[in-house]
Coordinates of C-alpha atoms in Angstrom, one line a residue:
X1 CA -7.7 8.8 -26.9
X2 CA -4.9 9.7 -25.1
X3 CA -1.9 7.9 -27.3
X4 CA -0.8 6.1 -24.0
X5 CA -1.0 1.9 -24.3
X6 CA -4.2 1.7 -22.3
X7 CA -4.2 -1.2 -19.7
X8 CA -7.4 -2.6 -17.8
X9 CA -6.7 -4.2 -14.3
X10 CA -10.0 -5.7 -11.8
X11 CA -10.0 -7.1 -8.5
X12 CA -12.8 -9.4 -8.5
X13 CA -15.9 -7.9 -6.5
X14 CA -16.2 -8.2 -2.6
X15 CA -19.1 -9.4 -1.4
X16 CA -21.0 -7.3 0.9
X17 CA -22.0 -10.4 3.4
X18 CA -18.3 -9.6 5.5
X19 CA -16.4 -7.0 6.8
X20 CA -13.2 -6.3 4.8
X21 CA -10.9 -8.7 6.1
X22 CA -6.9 -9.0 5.0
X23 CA -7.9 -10.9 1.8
X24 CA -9.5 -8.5 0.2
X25 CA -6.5 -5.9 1.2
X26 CA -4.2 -8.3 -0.3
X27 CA -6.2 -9.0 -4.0
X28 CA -6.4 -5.0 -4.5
X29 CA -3.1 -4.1 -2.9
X30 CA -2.2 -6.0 -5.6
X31 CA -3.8 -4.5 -8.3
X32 CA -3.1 -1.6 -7.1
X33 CA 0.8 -1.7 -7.0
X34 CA 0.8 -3.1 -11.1
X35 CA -1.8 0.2 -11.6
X36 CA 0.7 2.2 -10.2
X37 CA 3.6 0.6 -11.7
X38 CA 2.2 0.9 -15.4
X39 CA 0.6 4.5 -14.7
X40 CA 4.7 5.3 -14.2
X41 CA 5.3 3.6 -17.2
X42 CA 3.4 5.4 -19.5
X43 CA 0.3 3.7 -19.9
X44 CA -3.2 5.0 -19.7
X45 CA -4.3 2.6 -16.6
X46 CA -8.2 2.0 -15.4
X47 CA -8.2 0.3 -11.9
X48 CA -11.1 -1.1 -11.0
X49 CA -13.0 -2.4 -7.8
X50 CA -16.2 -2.8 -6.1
X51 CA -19.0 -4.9 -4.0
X52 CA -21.4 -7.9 -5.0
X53 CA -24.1 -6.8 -3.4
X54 CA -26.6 -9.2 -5.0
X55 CA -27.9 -13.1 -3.8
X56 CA -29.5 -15.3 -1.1
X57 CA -26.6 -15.2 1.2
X58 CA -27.3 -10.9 1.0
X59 CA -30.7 -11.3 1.3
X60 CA -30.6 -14.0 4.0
X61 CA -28.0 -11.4 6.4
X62 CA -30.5 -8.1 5.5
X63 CA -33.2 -10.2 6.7
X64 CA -31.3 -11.4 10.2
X65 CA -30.4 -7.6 10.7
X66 CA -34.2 -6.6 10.6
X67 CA -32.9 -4.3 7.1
X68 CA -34.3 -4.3 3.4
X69 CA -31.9 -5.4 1.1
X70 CA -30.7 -2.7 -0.2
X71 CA -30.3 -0.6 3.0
X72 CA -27.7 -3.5 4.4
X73 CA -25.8 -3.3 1.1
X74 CA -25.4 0.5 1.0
X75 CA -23.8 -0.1 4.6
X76 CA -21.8 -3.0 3.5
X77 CA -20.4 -1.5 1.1
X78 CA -19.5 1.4 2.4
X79 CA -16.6 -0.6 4.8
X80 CA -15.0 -2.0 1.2
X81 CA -15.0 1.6 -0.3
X82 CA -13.7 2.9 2.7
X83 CA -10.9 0.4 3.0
X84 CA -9.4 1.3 -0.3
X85 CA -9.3 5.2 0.7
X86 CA -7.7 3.5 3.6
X87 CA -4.5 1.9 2.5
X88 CA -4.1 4.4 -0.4
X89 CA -5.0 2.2 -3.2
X90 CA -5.8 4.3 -6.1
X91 CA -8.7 2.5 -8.0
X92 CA -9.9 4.7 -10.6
X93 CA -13.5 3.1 -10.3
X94 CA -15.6 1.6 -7.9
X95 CA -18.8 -0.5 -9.1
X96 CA -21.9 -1.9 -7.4
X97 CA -23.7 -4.5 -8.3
X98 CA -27.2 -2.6 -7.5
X99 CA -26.1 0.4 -9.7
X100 CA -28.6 1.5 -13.2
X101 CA -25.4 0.7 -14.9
X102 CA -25.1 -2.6 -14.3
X103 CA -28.4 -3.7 -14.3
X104 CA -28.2 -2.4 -18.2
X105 CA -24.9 -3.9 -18.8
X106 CA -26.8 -7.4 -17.1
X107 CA -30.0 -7.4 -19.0
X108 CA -28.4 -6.6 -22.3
X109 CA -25.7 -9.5 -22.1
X110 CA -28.4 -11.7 -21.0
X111 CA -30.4 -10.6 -23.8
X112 CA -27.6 -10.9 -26.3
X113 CA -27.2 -14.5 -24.9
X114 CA -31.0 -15.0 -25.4
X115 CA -30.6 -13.8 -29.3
X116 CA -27.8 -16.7 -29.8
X117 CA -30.2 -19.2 -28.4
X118 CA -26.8 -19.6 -25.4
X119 CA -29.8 -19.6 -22.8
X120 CA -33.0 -22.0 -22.5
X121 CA -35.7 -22.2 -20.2
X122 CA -35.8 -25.4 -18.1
X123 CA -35.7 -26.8 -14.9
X124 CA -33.3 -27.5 -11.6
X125 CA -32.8 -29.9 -9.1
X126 CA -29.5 -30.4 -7.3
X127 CA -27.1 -29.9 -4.8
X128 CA -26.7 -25.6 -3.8
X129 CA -24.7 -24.0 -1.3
X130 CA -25.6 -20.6 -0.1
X131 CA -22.2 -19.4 1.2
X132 CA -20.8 -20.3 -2.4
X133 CA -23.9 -19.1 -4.2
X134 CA -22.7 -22.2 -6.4
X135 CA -23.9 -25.5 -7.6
X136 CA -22.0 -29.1 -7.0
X137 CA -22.3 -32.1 -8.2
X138 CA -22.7 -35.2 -6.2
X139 CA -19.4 -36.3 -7.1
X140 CA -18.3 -33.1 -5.3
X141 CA -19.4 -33.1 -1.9
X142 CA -18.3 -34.7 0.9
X143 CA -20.4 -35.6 4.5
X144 CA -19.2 -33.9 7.7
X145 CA -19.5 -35.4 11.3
X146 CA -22.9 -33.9 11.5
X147 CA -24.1 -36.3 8.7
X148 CA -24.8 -32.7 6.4
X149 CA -23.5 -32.6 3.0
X150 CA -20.8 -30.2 2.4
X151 CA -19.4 -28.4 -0.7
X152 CA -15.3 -29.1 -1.1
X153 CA -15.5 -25.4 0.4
X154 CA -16.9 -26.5 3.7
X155 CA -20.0 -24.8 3.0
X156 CA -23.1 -26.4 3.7
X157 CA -25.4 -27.2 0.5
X158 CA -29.1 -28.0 0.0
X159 CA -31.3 -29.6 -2.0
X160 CA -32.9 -27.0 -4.9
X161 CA -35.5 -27.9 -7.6
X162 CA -36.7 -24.8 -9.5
X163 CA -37.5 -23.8 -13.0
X164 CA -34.3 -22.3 -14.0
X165 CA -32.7 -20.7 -17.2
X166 CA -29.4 -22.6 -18.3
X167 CA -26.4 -21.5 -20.8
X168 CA -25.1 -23.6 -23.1
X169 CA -21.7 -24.0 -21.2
X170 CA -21.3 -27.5 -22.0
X171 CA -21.1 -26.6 -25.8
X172 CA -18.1 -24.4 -25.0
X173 CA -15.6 -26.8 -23.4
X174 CA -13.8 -27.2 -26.6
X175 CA -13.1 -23.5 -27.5
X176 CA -12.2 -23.0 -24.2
X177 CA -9.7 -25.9 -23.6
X178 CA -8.6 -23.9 -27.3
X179 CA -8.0 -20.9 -25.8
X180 CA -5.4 -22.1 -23.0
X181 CA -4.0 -24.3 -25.4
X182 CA -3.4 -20.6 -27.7
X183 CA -2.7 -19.0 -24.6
X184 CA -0.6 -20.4 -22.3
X185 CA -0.9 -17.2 -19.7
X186 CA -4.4 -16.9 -19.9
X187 CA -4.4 -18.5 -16.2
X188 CA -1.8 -18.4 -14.1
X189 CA 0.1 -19.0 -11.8
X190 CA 0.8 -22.7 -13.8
X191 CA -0.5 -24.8 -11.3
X192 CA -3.8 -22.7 -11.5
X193 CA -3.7 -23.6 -15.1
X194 CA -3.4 -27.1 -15.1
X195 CA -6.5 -27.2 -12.2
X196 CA -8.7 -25.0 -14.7
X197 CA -8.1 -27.7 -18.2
X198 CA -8.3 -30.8 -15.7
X199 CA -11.7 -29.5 -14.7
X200 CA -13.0 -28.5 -18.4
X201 CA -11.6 -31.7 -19.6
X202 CA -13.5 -33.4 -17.3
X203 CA -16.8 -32.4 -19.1
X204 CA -18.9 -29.2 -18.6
X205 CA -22.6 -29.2 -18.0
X206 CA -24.8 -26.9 -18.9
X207 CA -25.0 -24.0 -16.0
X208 CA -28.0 -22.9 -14.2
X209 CA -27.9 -19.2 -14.4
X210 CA -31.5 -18.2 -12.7
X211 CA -33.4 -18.1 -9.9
X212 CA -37.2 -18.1 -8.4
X213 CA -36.9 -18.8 -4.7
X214 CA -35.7 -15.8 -3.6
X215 CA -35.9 -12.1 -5.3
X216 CA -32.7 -9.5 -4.6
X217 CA -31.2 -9.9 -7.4
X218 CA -31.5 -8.3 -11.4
X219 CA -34.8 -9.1 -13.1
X220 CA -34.2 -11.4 -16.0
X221 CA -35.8 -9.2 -19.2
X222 CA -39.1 -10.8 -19.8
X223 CA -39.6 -12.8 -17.7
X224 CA -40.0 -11.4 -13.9
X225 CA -40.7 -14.9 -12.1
X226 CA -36.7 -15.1 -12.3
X227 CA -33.9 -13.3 -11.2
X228 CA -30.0 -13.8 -12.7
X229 CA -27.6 -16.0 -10.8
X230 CA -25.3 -14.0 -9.0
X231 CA -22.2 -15.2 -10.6
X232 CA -23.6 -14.5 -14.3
X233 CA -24.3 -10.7 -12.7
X234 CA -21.2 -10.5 -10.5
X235 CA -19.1 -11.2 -14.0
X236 CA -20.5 -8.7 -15.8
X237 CA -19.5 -5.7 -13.9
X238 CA -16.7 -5.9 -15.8
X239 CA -17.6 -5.0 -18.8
X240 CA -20.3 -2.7 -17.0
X241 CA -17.4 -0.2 -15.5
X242 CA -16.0 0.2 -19.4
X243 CA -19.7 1.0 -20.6
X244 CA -20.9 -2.3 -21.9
X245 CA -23.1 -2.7 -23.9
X246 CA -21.9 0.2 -26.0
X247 CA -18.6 -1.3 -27.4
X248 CA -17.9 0.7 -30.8
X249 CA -16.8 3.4 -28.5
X250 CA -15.6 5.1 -25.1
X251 CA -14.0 2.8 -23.3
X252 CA -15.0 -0.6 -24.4
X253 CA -13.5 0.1 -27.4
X254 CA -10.1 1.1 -25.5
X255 CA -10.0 -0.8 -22.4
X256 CA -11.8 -4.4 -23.4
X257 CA -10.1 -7.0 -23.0
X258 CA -9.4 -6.6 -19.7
X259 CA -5.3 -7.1 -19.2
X260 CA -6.0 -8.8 -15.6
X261 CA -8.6 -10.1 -13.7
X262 CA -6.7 -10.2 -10.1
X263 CA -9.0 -13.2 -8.2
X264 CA -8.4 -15.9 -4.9
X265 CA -7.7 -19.2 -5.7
X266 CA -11.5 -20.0 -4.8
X267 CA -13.4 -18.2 -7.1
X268 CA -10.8 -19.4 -10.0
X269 CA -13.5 -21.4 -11.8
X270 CA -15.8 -18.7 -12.0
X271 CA -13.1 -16.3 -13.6
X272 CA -11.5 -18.9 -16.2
X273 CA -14.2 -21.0 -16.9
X274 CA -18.0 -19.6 -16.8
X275 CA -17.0 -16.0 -17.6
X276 CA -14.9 -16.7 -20.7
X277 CA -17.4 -19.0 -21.7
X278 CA -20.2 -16.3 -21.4
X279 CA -18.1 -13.5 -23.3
X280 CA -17.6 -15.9 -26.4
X281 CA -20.8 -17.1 -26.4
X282 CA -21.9 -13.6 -26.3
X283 CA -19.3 -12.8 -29.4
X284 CA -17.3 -10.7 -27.3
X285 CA -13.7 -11.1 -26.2
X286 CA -12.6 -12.9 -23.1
X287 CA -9.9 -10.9 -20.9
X288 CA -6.3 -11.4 -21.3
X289 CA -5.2 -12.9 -18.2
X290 CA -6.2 -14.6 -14.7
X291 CA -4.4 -14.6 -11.7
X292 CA -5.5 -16.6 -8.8
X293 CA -3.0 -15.5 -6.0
X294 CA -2.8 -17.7 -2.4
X295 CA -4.2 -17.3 1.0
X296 CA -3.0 -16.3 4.2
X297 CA -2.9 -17.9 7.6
X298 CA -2.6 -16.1 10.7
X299 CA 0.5 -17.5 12.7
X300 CA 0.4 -20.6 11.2
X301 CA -3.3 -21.6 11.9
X302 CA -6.2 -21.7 9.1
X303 CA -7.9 -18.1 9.7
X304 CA -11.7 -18.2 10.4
X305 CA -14.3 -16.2 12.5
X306 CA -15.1 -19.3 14.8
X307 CA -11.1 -19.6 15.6
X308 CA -11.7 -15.5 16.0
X309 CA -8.5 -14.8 14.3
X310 CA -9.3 -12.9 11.3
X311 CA -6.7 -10.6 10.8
X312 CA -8.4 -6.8 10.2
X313 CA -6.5 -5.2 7.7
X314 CA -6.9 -1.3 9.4
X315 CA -5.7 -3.4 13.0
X316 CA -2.3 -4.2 10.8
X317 CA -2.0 -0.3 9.7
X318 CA -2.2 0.7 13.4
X319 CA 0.2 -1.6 14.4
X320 CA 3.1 -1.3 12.0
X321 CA 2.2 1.5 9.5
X322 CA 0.5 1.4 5.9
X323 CA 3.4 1.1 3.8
X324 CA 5.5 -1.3 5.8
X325 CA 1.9 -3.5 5.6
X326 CA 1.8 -2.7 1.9
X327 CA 5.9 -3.7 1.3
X328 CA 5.2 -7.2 4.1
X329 CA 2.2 -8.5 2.0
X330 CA 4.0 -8.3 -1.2
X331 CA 7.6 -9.0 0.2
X332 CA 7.1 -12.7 2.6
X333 CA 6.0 -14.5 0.1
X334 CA 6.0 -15.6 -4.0
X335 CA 2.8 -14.2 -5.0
X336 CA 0.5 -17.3 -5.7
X337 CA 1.6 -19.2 -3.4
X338 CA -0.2 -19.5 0.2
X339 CA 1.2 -17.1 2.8
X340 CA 1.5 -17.0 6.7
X341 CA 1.5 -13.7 8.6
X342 CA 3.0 -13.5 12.2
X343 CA 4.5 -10.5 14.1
X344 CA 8.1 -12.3 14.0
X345 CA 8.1 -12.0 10.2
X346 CA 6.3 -8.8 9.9
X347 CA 9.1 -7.2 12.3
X348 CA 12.0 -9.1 10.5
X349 CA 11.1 -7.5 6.9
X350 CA 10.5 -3.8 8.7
X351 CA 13.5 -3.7 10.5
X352 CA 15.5 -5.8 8.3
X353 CA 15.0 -4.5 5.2
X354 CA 13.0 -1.2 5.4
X355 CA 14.5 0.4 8.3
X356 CA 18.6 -0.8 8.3
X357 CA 18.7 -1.5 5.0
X358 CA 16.8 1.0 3.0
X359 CA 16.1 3.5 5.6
X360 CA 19.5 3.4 7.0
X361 CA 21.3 3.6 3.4
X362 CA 19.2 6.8 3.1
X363 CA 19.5 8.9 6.1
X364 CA 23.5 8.0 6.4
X365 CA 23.5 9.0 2.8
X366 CA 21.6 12.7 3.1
X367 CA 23.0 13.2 6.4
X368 CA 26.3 13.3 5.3
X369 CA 25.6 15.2 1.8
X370 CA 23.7 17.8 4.6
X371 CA 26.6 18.0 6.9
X372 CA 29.5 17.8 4.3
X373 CA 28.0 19.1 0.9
X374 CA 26.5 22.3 2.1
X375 CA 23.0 20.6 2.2
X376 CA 22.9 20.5 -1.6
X377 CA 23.9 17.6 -4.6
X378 CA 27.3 16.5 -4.7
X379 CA 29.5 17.7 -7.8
X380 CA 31.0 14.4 -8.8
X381 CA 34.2 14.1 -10.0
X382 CA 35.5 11.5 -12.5
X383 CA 34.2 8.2 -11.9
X384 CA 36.0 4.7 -10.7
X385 CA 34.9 1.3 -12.1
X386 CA 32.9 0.8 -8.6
X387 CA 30.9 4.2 -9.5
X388 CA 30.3 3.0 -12.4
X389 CA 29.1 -0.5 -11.1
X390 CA 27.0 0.6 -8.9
X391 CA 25.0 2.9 -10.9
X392 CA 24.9 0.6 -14.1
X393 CA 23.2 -1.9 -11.4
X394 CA 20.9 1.1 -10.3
X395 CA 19.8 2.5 -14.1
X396 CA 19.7 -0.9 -15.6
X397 CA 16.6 -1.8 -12.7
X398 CA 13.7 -0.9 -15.1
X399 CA 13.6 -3.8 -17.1
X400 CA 14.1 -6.7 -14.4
X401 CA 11.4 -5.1 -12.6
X402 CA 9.0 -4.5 -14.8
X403 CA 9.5 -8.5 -16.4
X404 CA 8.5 -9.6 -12.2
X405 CA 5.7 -7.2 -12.1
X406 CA 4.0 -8.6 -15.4
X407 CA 4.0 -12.0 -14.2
X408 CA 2.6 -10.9 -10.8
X409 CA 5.8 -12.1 -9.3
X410 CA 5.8 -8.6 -6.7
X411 CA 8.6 -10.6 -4.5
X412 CA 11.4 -10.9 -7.4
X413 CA 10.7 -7.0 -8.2
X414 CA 11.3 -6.2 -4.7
X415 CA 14.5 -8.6 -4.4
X416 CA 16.0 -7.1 -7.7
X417 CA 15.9 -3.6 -5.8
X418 CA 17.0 -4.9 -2.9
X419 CA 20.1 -6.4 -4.4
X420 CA 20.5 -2.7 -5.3
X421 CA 19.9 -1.3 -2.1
X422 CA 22.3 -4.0 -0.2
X423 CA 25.0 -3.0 -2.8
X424 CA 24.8 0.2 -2.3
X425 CA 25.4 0.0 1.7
X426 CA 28.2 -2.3 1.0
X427 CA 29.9 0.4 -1.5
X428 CA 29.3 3.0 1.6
X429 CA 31.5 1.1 3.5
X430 CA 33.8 0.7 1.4
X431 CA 34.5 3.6 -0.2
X432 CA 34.0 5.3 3.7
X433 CA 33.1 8.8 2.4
X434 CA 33.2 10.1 6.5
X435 CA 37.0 9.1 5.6
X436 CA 37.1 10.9 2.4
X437 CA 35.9 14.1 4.1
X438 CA 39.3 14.7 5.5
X439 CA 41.7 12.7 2.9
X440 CA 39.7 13.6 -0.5
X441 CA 36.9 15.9 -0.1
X442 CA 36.4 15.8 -4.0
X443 CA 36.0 11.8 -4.1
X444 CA 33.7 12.1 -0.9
X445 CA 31.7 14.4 -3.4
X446 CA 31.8 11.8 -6.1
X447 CA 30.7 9.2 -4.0
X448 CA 28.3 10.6 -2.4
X449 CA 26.5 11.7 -5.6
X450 CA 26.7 8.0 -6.6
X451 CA 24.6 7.1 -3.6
X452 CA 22.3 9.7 -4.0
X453 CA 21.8 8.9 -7.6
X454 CA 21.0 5.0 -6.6
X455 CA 18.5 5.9 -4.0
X456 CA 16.6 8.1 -6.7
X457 CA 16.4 5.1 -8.9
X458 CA 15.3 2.7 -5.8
X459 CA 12.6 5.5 -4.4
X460 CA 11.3 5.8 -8.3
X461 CA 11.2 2.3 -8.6
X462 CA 9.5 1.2 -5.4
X463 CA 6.9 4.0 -5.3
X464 CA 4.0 1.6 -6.4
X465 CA 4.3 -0.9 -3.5
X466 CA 5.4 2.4 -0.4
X467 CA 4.0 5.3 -2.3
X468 CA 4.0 7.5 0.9
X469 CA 7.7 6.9 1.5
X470 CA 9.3 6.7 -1.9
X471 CA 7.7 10.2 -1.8
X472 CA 9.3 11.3 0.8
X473 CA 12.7 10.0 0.4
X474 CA 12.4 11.7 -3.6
X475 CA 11.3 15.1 -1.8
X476 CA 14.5 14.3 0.4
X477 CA 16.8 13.7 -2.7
X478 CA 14.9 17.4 -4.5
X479 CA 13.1 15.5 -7.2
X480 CA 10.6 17.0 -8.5
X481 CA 7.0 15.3 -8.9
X482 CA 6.8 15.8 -12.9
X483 CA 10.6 14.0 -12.4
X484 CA 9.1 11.0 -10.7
X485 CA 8.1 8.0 -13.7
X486 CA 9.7 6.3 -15.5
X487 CA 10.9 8.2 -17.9
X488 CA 13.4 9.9 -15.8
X489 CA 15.2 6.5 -14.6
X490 CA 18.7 6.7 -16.3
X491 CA 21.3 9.6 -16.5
X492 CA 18.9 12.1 -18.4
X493 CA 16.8 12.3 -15.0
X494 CA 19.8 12.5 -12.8
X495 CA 20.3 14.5 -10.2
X496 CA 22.0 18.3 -10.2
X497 CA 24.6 19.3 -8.7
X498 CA 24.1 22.0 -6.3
X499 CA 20.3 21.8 -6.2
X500 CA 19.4 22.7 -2.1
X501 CA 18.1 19.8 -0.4
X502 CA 16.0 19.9 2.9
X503 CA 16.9 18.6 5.8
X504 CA 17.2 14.6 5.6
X505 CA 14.5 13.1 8.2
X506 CA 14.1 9.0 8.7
X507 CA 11.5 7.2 6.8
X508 CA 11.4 4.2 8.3
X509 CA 11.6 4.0 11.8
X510 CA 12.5 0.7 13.4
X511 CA 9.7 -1.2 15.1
X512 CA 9.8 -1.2 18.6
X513 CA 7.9 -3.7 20.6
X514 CA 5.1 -1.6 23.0
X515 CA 5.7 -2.4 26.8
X516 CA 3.3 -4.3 28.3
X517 CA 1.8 -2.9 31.8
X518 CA 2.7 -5.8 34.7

């Protein structure tokens, strides 16, 4: 279609029970810096997010709100669209579950499971929690001080016996453990991995994928007594938002296999276990890749509603701004790993890093080029071994970066441009251009352009994670925005000298700490 390398990136879907809490910013914040990041690289990205809206926990809340169904999820899932307008992520797609499309997309997998006899009618009795909208085992659960049994979530689960439809998942254990074995980065991070075959491994029983005691959910085709289990339709909007079940063309046919399914460690099994299962079963392709990333805590304690310290993601935006959030999340921690947000920390990286590292490099950088150079690009002279240096460190970014953001690992691309960004301040002073300005005007020049020319590369580079700022500090340096991917990293994008450039303002200002009243 377009000639571009197309690439397919989901966050899983939120369900509409909750209000958008800093989770679910975190799992599309990260989606959303790798859809920026290949959009700058050439590649003809689809972004997609959305709400579950589908279930007995949904039903259950409606119901305790004195609203039908679907008049709590069209409010519920208004807060989730809102919050990606919110922190700028850039989704190109946004997907309900109680959409026409995905009620086709649904009935036509189901029916194509039907047609390879990968579904039976039959019946169920066993252990169901309606938090989890999952199954467990008796081997599973666990008894709390209350004397209730409990999922290994916490989540309280009852007994169920129902006529229920089941697919064939058991049958599948073997191509499945195959395709890990094939594919060593089908889930990652590794740990992930070796969670996901220990459980296959460990035997697969067939799935119960209907239900009768309650009815908000999609009609299973022919049969009306049962609605779909809500993971088997949650799954599917994947292959709903590229047009399923019309795959010879549009964009099934450029888009499927997805290239990431971006999901928390707790719905992992769901992701790399049932859904691959269901595509090949179905004859269609399983994605590319899982990520299960970590969760945060919220000063060191576990976050929960009962503790009340759930940390609102548009509270954290207030507070400290939307990109210095953005750059935090993605900085503090490897991504995968479990994470702890405090104020300390979130201060350390802004001042630290953003504001006397970055910021700082920046403004003393333009200020001087606005004071000295006639507020317009250096004209460098011949350069030294240190010019040189420095800008071979500054074009040769690309690749380091973009090996870290295809593994997920959004920490080590931010610490290969900061080891850019921190020699660049130490080759300010040491070449001491305000020095320069009175000995060697014409190697001030030189130096200056240098700096300016690393910052471009920096600003280009970081643009998915602070896209407001990196476009600031690019309209600061006279780039302009069809000047701004990839494509223009290395000499042939470089700067020109004597191109006007407007007065240098900060970009990131240093935190302050308010003043409390006595």
């Amino acid at each position: 279609m377009s000639g571009r390398p197309p690439f397919y990136i989901t966050t899983p879907i939120y369900y509409v029970n909750d209000s958008p809490h800093i989770g679910h910013a975190y799992t599309t914040l990260a989606c959303d810096v790798m859809a920026r990041f290949k959009r700058l690289d050439g590649y003809d990205v689809k972004f997609l997010t959305g709400t579950d809206e589908h279930g007995q926990k949904v039903e259950k809340s409606a119901q305790a709100k004195g609203m039908d169904p679907q008049t709590f999820t069209d409010m519920v899932s208004r807060n989730f669209f809102d919050l990606a307008a919110a922190l700028n992520f850039s989704n190109d797609d946004f997907i309900r579950t109680t959409e026409d499309r995905h009620t086709r997309a649904c009935q036509a997998l189901w029916d194509e499971l039907i047609k390879r006899d990968e579904i039976y009618l039959g019946s169920y009795a066993g252990w169901y929690a309606v938090r989890d909208e999952a199954f467990y085992g008796e081997d599973e659960l666990t008894t709390g001080p209350d004397g209730r049994k409990r999922a290994p979530s916490g989540a309280e689960v009852e007994w169920v016996e129902e006529p229920s439809y089941f697919f064939r998942l058991s049958k599948w254990a073997e191509p499945l453990l195959d395709l890990y074995e094939r594919r060593p980065d089908f889930v990652a991070p590794d740990s992930r991995r070796n969670e996901v075959m220990s459980f296959v491994k460990g035997g697969l029983n067939d799935l119960s994928v209907s239900r009768t005691t309650f009815s908000w959910g999609i009609p299973v085709p022919g049969d009306d007594d049962h609605i779909m289990y809500v993971w088997l339709d949650a799954l599917t909007n994947y292959i709903t938002a590229v047009g399923y079940p019309e795959t010879e063309t549009g964009e099934y046919a450029t888009h499927w296999p997805a290239d990431l399914h971006m999901v928390g460690k707790d719905i992992l099994r769901f992701h790399a276990v049932y859904w691959p299962a269901f595509l090949m079963a179905a004859g269609l392709e399983p994605p590319k890749r899982v990520f299960a990333h970590g969760w945060w805590t919220n000063e060191g304690q576990k976050i929960s509603k009962s503790l009340g310290n759930v940390i609102d993601p548009y509270d954290l935006v207030k507070s400290y701004g939307l990109d210095q959030v953005r750059y935090f999340l993605l900085r503090e921690v490897p991504f995968g790993n479990d994470g702890d947000f405090s104020h300390r920390a979130m201060v350390n990286r802004m001042n630290g890093e953003l504001a006397n590292d970055l910021g700082n490099l920046a403004q003393r950088v333009l200020s001087m080029i606005a004071k000295n150079c006639g507020g317009a690009v250096p004209e460098p002279g011949p350069l030294t071994d240190e010019d040189t240096a420095l800008l071979g460190q500054a074009r040769g970014l690309l690749p380091a970066v973009r090996a870290a953001i295809d593994r997920q690992a959004f920490h080590e691309a931010l610490e290969a441009l900061w080891v850019v960004v921190r020699a660049a301040n130490a080759y300010v002073d040491r070449q001491a251009p305000w020095a320069l300005r009175k000995t060697d005007p014409a190697r001030m020049a030189t130096v200056l352009w240098a700096l300016a020319e690393t910052i471009r590369h920096v600003a280009v580079l970081i643009q998915p994670v602070v896209p407001d700022s990196a476009a600031r500090m690019l309209d600061q340096l006279g780039v302009p925005s069809d000047a701004r991917d990839f494509t223009a990293l290395g000499e042939g994008g470089a700067l020109v000298p004597g191109a006007p450039l407007p007065k240098p303002q900060g970009i990131f200002p240093r935190y302050v700490e308010p003043e409390t009243e006595a």
